CSV table of C-alpha atoms in Angstrom, one decimal:
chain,number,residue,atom,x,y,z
A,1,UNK,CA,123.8,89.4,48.5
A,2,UNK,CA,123.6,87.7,51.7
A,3,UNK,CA,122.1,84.6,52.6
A,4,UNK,CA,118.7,84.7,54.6
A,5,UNK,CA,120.7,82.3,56.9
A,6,UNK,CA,123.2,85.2,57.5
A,7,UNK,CA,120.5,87.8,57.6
A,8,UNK,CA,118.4,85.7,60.1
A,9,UNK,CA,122.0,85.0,62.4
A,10,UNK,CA,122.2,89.1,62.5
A,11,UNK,CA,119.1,89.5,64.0
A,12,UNK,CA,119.4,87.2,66.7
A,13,UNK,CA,122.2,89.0,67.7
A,14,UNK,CA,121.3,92.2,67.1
A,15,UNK,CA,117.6,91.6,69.7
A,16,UNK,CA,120.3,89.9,72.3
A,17,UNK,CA,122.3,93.6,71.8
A,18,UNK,CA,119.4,95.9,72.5
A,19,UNK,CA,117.8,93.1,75.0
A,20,UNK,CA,120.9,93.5,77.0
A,21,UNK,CA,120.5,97.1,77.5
A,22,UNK,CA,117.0,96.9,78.4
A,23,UNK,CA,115.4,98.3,74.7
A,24,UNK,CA,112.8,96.8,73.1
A,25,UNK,CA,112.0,97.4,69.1
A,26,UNK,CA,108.7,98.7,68.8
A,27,UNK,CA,108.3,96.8,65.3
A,28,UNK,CA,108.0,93.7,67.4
A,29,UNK,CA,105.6,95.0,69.3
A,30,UNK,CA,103.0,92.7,70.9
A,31,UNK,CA,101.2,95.6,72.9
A,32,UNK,CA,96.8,96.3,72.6
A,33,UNK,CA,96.4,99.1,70.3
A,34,UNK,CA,92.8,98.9,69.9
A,35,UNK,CA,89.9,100.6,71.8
A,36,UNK,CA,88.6,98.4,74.6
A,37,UNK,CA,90.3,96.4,77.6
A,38,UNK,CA,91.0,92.6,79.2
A,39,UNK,CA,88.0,93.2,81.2
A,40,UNK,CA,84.7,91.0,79.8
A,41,UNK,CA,80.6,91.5,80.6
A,42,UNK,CA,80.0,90.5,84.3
A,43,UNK,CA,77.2,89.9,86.4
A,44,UNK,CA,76.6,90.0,90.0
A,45,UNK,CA,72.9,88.6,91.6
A,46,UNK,CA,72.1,89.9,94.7
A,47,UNK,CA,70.4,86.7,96.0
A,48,UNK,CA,74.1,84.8,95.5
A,49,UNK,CA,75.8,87.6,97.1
A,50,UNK,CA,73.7,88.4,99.8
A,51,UNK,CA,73.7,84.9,101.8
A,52,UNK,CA,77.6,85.1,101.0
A,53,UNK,CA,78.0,88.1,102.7
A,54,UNK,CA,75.6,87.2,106.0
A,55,UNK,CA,77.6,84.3,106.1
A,56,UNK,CA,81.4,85.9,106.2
A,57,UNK,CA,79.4,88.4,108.9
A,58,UNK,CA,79.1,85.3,111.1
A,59,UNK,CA,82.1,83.8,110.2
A,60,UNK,CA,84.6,87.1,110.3
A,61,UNK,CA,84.5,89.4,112.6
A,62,UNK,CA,84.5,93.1,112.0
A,63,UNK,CA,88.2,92.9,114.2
A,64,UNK,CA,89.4,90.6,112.1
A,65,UNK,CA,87.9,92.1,108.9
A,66,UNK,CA,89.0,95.7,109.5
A,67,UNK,CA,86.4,96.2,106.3
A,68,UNK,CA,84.3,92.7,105.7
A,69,UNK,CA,83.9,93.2,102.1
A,70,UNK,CA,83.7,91.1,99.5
A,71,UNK,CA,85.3,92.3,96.1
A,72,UNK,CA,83.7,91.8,93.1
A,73,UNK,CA,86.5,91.0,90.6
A,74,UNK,CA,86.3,90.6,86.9
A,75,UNK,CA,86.4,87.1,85.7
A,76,UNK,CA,89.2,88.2,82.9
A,77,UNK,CA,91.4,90.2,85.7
A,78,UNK,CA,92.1,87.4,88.2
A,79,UNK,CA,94.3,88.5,90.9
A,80,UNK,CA,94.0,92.1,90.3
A,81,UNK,CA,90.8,93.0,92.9
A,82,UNK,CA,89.4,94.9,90.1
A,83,UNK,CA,85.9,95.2,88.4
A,84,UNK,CA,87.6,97.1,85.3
A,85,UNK,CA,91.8,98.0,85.0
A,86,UNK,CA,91.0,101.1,86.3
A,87,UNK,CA,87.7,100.7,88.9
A,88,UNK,CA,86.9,98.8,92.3
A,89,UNK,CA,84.1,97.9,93.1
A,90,UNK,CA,83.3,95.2,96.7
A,91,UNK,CA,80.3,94.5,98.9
A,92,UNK,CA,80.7,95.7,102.1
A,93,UNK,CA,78.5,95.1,105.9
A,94,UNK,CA,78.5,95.7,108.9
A,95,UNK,CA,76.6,94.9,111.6
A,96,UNK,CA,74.7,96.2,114.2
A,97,UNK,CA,76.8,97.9,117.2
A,98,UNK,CA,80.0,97.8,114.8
A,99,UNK,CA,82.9,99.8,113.8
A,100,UNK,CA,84.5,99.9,110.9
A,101,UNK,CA,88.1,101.6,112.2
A,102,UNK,CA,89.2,105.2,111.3
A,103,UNK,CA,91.7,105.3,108.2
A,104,UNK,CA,92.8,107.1,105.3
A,105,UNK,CA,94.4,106.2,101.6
A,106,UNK,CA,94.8,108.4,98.6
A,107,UNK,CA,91.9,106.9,96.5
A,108,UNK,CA,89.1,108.3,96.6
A,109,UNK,CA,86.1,105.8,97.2
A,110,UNK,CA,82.2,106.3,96.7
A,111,UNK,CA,79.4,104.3,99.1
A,112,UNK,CA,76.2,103.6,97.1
A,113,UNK,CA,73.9,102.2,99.8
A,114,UNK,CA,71.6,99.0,98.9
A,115,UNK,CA,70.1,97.7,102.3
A,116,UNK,CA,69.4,98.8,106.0
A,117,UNK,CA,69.3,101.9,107.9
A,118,UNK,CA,71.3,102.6,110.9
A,119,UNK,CA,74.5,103.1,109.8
A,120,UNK,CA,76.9,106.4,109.0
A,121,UNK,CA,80.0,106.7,107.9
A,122,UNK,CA,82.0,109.7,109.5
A,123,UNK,CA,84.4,111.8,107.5
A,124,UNK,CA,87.0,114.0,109.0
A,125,UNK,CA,85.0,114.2,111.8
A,126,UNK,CA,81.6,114.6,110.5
A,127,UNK,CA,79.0,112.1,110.2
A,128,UNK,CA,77.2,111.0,107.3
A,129,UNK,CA,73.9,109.2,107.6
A,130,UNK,CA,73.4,106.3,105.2
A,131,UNK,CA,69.7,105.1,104.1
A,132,UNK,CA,69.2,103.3,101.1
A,133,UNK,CA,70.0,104.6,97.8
A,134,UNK,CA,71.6,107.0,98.8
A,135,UNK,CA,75.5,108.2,97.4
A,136,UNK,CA,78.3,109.0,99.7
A,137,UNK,CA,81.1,110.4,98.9
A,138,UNK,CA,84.8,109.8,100.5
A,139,UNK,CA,87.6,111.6,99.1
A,140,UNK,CA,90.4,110.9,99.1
A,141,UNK,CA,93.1,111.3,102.4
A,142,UNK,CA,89.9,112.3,104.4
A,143,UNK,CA,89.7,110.2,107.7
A,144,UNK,CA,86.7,107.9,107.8
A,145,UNK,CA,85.0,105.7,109.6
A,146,UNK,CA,81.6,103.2,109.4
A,147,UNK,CA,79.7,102.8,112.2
A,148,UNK,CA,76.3,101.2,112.6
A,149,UNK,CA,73.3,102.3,115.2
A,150,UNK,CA,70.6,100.8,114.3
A,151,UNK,CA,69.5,96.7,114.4
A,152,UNK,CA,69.9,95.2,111.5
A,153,UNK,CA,72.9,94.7,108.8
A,154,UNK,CA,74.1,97.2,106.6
A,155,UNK,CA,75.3,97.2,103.1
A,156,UNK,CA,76.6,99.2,100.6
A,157,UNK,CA,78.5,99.2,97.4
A,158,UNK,CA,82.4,100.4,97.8
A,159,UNK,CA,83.7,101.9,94.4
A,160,UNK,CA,86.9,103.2,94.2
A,161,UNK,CA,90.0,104.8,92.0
A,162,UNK,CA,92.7,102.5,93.6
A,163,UNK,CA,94.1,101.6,90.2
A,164,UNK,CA,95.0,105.1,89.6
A,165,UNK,CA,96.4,105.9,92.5
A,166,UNK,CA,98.6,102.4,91.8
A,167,UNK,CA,99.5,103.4,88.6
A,168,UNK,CA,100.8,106.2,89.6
A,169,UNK,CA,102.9,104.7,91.9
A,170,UNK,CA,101.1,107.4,94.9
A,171,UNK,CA,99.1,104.7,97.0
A,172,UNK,CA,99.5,105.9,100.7
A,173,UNK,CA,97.5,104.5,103.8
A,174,UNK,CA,97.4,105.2,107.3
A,175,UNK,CA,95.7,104.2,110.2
A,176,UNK,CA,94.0,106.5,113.3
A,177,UNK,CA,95.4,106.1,116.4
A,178,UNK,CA,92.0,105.0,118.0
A,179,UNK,CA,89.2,103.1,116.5
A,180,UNK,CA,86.8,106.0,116.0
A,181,UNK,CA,87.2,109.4,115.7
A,182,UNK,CA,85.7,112.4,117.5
A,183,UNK,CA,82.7,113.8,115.8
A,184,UNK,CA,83.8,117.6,115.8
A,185,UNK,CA,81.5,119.4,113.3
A,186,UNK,CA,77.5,118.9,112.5
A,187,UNK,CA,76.3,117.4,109.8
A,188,UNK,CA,76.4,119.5,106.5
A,189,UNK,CA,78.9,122.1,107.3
A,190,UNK,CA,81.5,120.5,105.3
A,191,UNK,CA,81.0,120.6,101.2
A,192,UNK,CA,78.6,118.1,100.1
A,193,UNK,CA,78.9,114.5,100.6
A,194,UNK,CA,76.4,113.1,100.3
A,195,UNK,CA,73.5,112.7,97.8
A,196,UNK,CA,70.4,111.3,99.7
A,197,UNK,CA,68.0,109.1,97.5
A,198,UNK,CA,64.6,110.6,98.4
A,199,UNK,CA,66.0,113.7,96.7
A,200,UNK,CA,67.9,112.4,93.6
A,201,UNK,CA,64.9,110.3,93.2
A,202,UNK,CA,62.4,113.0,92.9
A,203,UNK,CA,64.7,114.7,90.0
A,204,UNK,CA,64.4,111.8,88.3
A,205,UNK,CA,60.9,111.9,88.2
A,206,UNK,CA,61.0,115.8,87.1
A,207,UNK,CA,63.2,115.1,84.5
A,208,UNK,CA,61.2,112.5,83.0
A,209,UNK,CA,58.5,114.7,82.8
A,210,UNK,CA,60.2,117.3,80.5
A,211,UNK,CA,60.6,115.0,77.7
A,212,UNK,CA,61.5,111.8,75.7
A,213,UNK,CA,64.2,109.6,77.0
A,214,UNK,CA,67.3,109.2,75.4
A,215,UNK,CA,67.4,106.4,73.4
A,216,UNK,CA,70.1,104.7,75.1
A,217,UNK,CA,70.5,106.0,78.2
A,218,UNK,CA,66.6,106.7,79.4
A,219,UNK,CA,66.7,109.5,81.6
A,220,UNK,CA,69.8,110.0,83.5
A,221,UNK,CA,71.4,112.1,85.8
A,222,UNK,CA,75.3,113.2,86.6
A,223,UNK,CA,76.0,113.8,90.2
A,224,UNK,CA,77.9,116.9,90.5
A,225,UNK,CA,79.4,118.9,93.2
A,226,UNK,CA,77.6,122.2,93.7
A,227,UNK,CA,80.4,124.4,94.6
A,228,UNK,CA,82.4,123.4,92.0
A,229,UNK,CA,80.0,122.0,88.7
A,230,UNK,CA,82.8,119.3,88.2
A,231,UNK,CA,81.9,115.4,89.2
A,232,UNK,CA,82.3,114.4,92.9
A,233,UNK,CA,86.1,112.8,92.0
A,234,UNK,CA,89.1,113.8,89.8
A,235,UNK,CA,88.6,110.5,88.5
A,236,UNK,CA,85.0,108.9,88.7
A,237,UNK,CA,81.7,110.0,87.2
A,238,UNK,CA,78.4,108.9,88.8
A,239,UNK,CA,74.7,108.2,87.6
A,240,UNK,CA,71.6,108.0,88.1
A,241,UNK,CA,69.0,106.8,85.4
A,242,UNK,CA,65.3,106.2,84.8
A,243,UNK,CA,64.2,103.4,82.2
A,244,UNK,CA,60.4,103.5,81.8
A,245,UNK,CA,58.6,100.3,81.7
A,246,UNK,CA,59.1,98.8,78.2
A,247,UNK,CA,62.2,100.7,77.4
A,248,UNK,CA,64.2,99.0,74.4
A,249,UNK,CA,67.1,101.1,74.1
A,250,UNK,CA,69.5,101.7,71.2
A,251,UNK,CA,73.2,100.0,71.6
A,252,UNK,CA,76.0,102.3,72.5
A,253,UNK,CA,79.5,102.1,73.6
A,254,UNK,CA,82.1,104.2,75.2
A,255,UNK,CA,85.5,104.2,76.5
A,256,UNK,CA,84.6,104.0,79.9
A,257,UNK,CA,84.6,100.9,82.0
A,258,UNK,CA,81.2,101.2,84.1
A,259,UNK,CA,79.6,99.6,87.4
A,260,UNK,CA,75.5,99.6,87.6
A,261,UNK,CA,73.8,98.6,90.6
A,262,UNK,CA,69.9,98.5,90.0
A,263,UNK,CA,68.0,100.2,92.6
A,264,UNK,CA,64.4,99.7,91.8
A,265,UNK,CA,63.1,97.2,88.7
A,266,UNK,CA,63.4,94.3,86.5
A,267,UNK,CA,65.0,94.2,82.8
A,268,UNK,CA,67.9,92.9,80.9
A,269,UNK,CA,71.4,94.2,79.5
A,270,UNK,CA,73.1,93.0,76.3
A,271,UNK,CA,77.1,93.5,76.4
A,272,UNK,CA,78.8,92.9,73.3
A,273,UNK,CA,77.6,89.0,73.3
A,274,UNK,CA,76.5,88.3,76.8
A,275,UNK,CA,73.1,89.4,77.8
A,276,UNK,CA,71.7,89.2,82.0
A,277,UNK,CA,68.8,89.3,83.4
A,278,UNK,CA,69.0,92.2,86.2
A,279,UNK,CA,66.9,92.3,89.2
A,280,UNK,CA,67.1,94.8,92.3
A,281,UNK,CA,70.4,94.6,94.2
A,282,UNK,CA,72.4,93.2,91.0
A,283,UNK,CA,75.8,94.6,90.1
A,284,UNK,CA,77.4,94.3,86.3
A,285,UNK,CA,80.3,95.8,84.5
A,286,UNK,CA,80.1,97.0,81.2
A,287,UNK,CA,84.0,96.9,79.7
A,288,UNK,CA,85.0,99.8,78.4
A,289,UNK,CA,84.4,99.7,74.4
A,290,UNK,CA,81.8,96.9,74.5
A,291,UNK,CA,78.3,97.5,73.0
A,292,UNK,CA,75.8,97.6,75.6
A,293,UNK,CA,71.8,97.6,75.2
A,294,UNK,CA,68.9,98.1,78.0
A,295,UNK,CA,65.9,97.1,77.8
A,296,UNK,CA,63.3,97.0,81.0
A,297,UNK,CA,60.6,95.1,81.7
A,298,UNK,CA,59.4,97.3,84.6
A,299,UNK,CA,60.3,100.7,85.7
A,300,UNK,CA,64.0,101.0,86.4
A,301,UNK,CA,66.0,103.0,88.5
A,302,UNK,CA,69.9,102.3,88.2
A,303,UNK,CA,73.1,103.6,89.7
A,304,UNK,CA,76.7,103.7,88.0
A,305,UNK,CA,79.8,105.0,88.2
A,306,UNK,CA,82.7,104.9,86.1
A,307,UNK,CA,86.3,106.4,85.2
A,308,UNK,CA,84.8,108.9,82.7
A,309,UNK,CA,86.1,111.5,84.8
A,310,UNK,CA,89.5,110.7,84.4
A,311,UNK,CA,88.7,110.2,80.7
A,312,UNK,CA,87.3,113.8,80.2
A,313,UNK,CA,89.9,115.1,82.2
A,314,UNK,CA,92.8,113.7,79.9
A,315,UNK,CA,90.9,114.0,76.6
A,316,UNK,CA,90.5,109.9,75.8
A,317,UNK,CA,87.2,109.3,76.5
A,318,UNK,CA,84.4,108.6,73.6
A,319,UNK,CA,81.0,107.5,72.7
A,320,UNK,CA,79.3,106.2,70.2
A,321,UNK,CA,75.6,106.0,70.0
């Protein structure tokens, strides 16, 4: 028999062989093969990132910005940009009497509006008004702009599928010739995007009127395009949910990563081990995988999005509740 010396000498150069040809043996694996990413529980308050932001607006100007946003990426993913492997997520402003200039990328990106009125953003020559609350959709390759008209800053929350469109090695940009483009059709011709607040707002309130909430999720709604049924994106879902004053909801987990930004209310959210304090304005991840539980000490009214579209789409994505 041969020595373990001998054996041991015939494996070294055996992984040089295969090393040398650019194979890797999968029994050496070292690769995640477990539900769940890198990313870890985050939380962003809005009274930290607000006076940050004012201050890059008088710092950077909108020239030298091109987009003044400030990316909220996930403490476990330096380097990356990203809020989860597979989602974006950045503050952006803009001010009064600016222009955000007219470009296009593959990924599609969603604008979930948390302060001022004023602004628009205009999409392949149509312009969108943005108020408060409200969820605007950009897809993908469409030609957009931000512009604001009114007096006072504006800001929203920029989520987009950038990862994927990385990943897939298809991540085109392009700018417009000038800095704004022509407005050339009215407002609404085009199919829908945007979802204004006042009106997702008052479904919330119908639907909490037809019955108990769900024990996780409180009431919640999936935005939808009405032409087609499916979600706004190939790849993103969106949300909006109700959580009735005193709300202790049940943990659950799924495979999606997620982004919430809290519109109205005060409560808390326990992920995996972390638990924040959430306010209005704040922004937190929940990792795909991780066990998350609400609970609200007022009424609460909360937007997400999250790559469950993609997930459904491909026939990965789970929950358990």
């Amino acid at each position: 028999m041969c020595s373990a010396a001998v054996v041991n000498a015939d494996r070294v150069r055996f992984s040089k062989e295969i090393a040398a040809r650019n194979l890797k043996p999968l029994w050496e694996r070292v690769m995640r093969v477990k539900p769940g990413t890198a990313a870890v529980p985050a939380l962003w308050r809005w009274e930290e990132v607000r006076p940050l932001l004012m201050r890059a607006c008088e710092l950077i100007t909108a020239k030298e910005a091109e987009r003044r946003v400030l990316m909220l990426e996930n403490p476990a993913l330096p380097g990356t940009t990203f809020i989860t492997p597979a989602l974006f997520a950045g503050v952006q402003a803009i001010l009064p009497n600016e222009i955000a200039p007219t470009h296009r990328h593959t990924p599609n990106a969603l604008r979930f509006v948390m302060e001022g009125e004023g602004a628009y953003t205009a999409i392949d020559g149509e312009r969108i008004a943005m108020r408060p609350g409200d969820f605007v959709v950009t897809p993908g390759w469409t030609w957009h702009d931000h512009g604001n008209l009114g007096t006072k800053p504006v800001v929203w929350l920029d989520g987009l599928d950038t990862a994927f469109a990385n990943l897939f090695g298809a991540h085109f940009r392009e700018d417009y010739p000038e800095e704004s483009q022509p407005v050339s059709k009215p407002a609404g011709v085009s199919p829908i995007l945007s979802y204004p607040y006042e009106r997702t707002r008052e479904l919330l309130e119908e639907f909490s009127k037809g019955g108990e909430p769900h024990s996780s999720h409180g009431w919640r709604l999936r935005y939808t395009d009405p032409a087609t049924g499916r979600d706004p994106f190939p790849t993103m879902a969106a949300f909006m949910q109700k959580l009735p004053k005193g709300f202790a909801g049940r943990n659950c987990r799924s495979t999606d990563g997620a982004v919430y930004c809290v519109v109205e209310g005060q409560g808390c959210i326990a992920i995996g081990e972390a638990r924040f304090e959430f306010g209005p304005k704040d922004v937190f991840v929940v990792p795909s995988w991780e066990r998350c539980r609400f609970a609200a000490k007022t009424d609460c009214v909360i937007f997400s999005y999250s790559d469950r579209a993609a997930q459904e789409a491909l026939g990965f994505w789970r929950e358990e509740s």
